[in-house]
Backbone as a chain_set.jsonl record, in Angstrom:
{"seq": "MSEKVILLVEDNPDDVELTRIAFVEAKLANRLVVASDGVEALDYLFARGT", "coords": {"N": [[81.237, 98.612, 77.051], [82.568, 97.092, 79.889], [85.648, 97.563, 81.67], [88.029, 94.962, 81.969], [88.86, 93.227, 84.911], [91.723, 92.07, 86.551], [92.458, 89.378, 88.57], [94.851, 88.648, 90.83], [96.267, 86.075, 92.569], [98.386, 85.829, 95.041], [100.875, 85.296, 97.433], [103.317, 86.36, 97.947], [104.831, 89.356, 98.442], [106.909, 90.487, 96.909], [106.669, 89.213, 94.433], [104.174, 90.158, 93.697], [104.767, 92.862, 93.317], [106.597, 92.65, 91.176], [104.841, 91.711, 89.233], [103.118, 93.907, 88.998], [104.931, 95.788, 87.944], [105.52, 94.541, 85.508], [103.015, 94.754, 84.286], [102.824, 97.524, 83.94], [105.006, 97.971, 82.218], [104.117, 96.534, 80.025], [102.088, 98.085, 79.287], [99.469, 97.636, 80.168], [96.227, 98.424, 80.99], [94.375, 97.412, 82.636], [92.613, 96.973, 85.725], [94.215, 95.763, 88.583], [93.599, 93.404, 90.946], [94.6, 92.215, 94.037], [94.851, 89.261, 95.833], [95.832, 87.62, 98.751], [95.56, 84.975, 99.339], [93.655, 81.92, 98.776], [91.192, 82.133, 100.108], [90.761, 84.916, 100.326], [90.627, 85.459, 97.6], [88.31, 84.05, 96.818], [86.459, 85.403, 98.407], [86.542, 87.903, 97.156], [85.667, 87.197, 94.558], [83.081, 86.292, 95.048], [82.021, 88.498, 96.134], [82.148, 88.975, 98.907], [82.875, 90.497, 101.959], [85.47, 93.01, 101.946]], "CA": [[81.803, 97.394, 77.617], [83.353, 97.446, 81.067], [87.048, 97.149, 81.701], [88.266, 93.675, 82.62], [89.673, 93.269, 86.121], [92.567, 90.887, 86.69], [92.629, 88.95, 89.953], [96.123, 87.966, 91.072], [96.318, 85.415, 93.875], [99.829, 85.707, 95.289], [101.184, 85.613, 98.827], [104.654, 86.936, 98.043], [104.765, 90.77, 98.038], [107.881, 90.773, 95.848], [106.082, 88.76, 93.171], [103.101, 91.104, 93.373], [105.409, 94.066, 92.774], [107.109, 92.309, 89.841], [103.681, 91.643, 88.34], [102.69, 95.292, 88.746], [105.929, 96.381, 87.043], [105.313, 93.935, 84.189], [101.801, 95.347, 83.728], [103.159, 98.885, 83.5], [105.879, 97.872, 81.041], [103.309, 96.022, 78.914], [101.053, 99.096, 79.059], [98.145, 97.093, 80.454], [95.463, 99.396, 81.767], [93.41, 96.704, 83.47], [92.767, 97.084, 87.173], [94.76, 94.548, 89.175], [93.169, 93.147, 92.319], [95.504, 91.221, 94.603], [94.418, 88.487, 96.992], [97.019, 86.928, 99.252], [95.298, 83.536, 99.451], [92.429, 81.476, 98.133], [90.014, 82.647, 100.814], [90.574, 86.302, 99.871], [90.216, 85.42, 96.196], [86.902, 83.658, 96.771], [85.685, 86.52, 98.958], [86.431, 88.909, 96.1], [84.857, 86.675, 93.458], [81.689, 86.183, 95.475], [81.685, 89.815, 96.693], [82.008, 88.924, 100.357], [83.918, 91.285, 102.602], [85.851, 94.271, 101.315]], "C": [[82.709, 97.779, 78.781], [84.771, 96.887, 80.971], [87.178, 95.829, 82.452], [89.193, 93.879, 83.813], [90.459, 91.972, 86.188], [92.761, 90.607, 88.168], [93.919, 88.15, 90.048], [96.076, 87.377, 92.472], [97.779, 85.076, 94.128], [100.123, 86.123, 96.718], [102.563, 86.226, 99.019], [104.614, 88.387, 97.545], [105.757, 91.136, 96.931], [107.34, 90.351, 94.485], [104.927, 89.656, 92.735], [103.702, 92.35, 92.735], [105.971, 93.804, 91.381], [105.973, 92.236, 88.822], [103.185, 93.037, 87.992], [103.643, 95.98, 87.759], [105.739, 95.839, 85.628], [104.07, 94.507, 83.515], [102.085, 96.74, 83.188], [103.993, 98.829, 82.225], [105.121, 97.374, 79.812], [102.174, 96.976, 78.543], [99.638, 98.518, 79.196], [97.417, 98.054, 81.378], [94.444, 98.728, 82.686], [93.694, 96.941, 84.946], [93.23, 95.729, 87.696], [94.309, 94.469, 90.625], [94.042, 92.021, 92.842], [94.863, 90.584, 95.824], [95.622, 87.674, 97.452], [96.806, 85.431, 99.446], [93.958, 83.2, 98.8], [91.166, 82.0, 98.786], [89.727, 84.081, 100.376], [90.086, 86.334, 98.428], [88.74, 85.06, 96.073], [86.004, 84.738, 97.35], [85.486, 87.597, 97.9], [85.474, 88.419, 95.005], [83.378, 86.595, 93.807], [81.218, 87.426, 96.212], [81.362, 89.758, 98.18], [83.149, 89.731, 100.954], [84.23, 92.532, 101.813], [86.218, 94.013, 99.93]], "O": [[83.525, 98.693, 78.661], [85.038, 95.894, 80.294], [86.505, 95.615, 83.46], [90.181, 94.608, 83.732], [89.923, 90.899, 85.912], [93.176, 91.483, 88.928], [94.058, 87.101, 89.419], [95.868, 88.098, 93.448], [98.338, 84.164, 93.519], [99.676, 87.178, 97.168], [102.935, 86.574, 100.14], [104.39, 88.624, 96.358], [105.471, 92.005, 96.107], [107.531, 91.056, 93.494], [104.728, 89.883, 91.542], [103.198, 92.836, 91.723], [105.837, 94.648, 90.495], [106.136, 92.656, 87.676], [102.868, 93.321, 86.837], [103.198, 96.674, 86.845], [105.793, 96.597, 84.659], [104.069, 94.724, 82.303], [101.633, 97.092, 82.098], [103.722, 99.552, 81.267], [105.447, 97.75, 78.686], [101.404, 96.718, 77.617], [98.735, 98.869, 78.437], [97.939, 98.445, 82.422], [93.734, 99.407, 83.427], [94.843, 97.09, 85.364], [92.706, 94.686, 87.305], [94.6, 95.355, 91.428], [94.21, 90.997, 92.18], [94.394, 91.273, 96.73], [96.346, 87.108, 96.633], [97.763, 84.696, 99.691], [93.232, 84.08, 98.338], [90.18, 82.282, 98.105], [88.58, 84.425, 100.088], [89.229, 87.145, 98.076], [88.004, 85.69, 95.313], [84.906, 84.969, 96.844], [84.391, 88.142, 97.762], [84.579, 89.151, 94.582], [82.522, 86.808, 92.949], [80.157, 87.424, 96.837], [80.429, 90.407, 98.652], [84.282, 89.642, 100.48], [83.378, 93.057, 101.098], [86.575, 94.939, 99.203]]}, "num_chains": 1, "name": "protein.A"}
């Protein structure tokens, strides 16, 4: 079974960092992908772009 990837859609870099810290403290090993807006999130979800 493949590891679950978590997609975080957040435009505030400070909130992204707080989320990363919370993941580490919670010992979550899931890969965190960050999109800064809805367009980036949809590009990721539909595998368009990088």
